[in-house]
């Protein structure tokens, strides 16, 4: 299927592992320029190497999406390399702590929120100016069933994913006038098929 993505540039956060890995390969099949913004550069490079081996274009930019300065620099590098960013996939999300809310520490809350919610704010803000200027662009963020229904033992993660859903709807109202589309996809638990699908340092995506 030709989705008219040939030559488009897509940033995929956490593009080296699990859901992000599959997304990266799918965009590569559509002949898009794939930018893997991943904390785990080694894992991302494995994916990029496979894309290049198959004749595609891929760039790895090691990025901690919790850090806004790193995100801004990543988007600039992607723009310098390919001319512009057409699509952002906010795939990174995780850090969930599998225990009751009353037993979680504030440090655990803060990490889950930073990985799952702040990352989406950082990356979305970093690409919007150029998309608004061009009056085109697409941003897809991964929500979760946990964000729609709440998940036992994952209260903060559920809240953060719920925030991603509401944030995306709100920003879509703000920037739709510029021809920018925002969507949320809400998968359930997605377990990697094998050890090659996820890196040891990855902020587990999806």
Tab-separated table of N, CA and C in Angstrom, residues 12 44 57 96 144-145 174 176 181:
chain	number	residue	atom	x	y	z
A	12	UNK	N	10.538	9.252	15.267
A	12	UNK	CA	9.882	8.264	16.113
A	12	UNK	C	10.648	8.191	17.423
A	44	UNK	N	18.826	1.417	18.711
A	44	UNK	CA	18.324	2.198	17.577
A	44	UNK	C	19.187	1.980	16.341
A	57	UNK	N	16.331	5.193	4.252
A	57	UNK	CA	17.069	6.272	4.908
A	57	UNK	C	16.732	6.275	6.398
A	96	UNK	N	6.335	2.595	34.172
A	96	UNK	CA	5.243	2.251	35.086
A	96	UNK	C	5.751	1.406	36.251
A	144	UNK	N	-2.938	4.743	25.722
A	144	UNK	CA	-2.965	3.395	26.284
A	144	UNK	C	-4.366	3.101	26.778
A	145	UNK	N	-4.713	1.824	26.810
A	145	UNK	CA	-5.964	1.453	27.471
A	145	UNK	C	-5.966	1.925	28.922
A	174	UNK	N	-6.318	23.523	18.610
A	174	UNK	CA	-5.554	24.756	18.457
A	174	UNK	C	-4.891	24.873	17.088
A	176	UNK	N	-5.396	22.771	14.239
A	176	UNK	CA	-6.079	22.231	13.068
A	176	UNK	C	-6.224	23.260	11.961
A	181	UNK	N	-2.534	17.640	11.728
A	181	UNK	CA	-3.386	16.598	12.295
A	181	UNK	C	-2.729	15.998	13.530
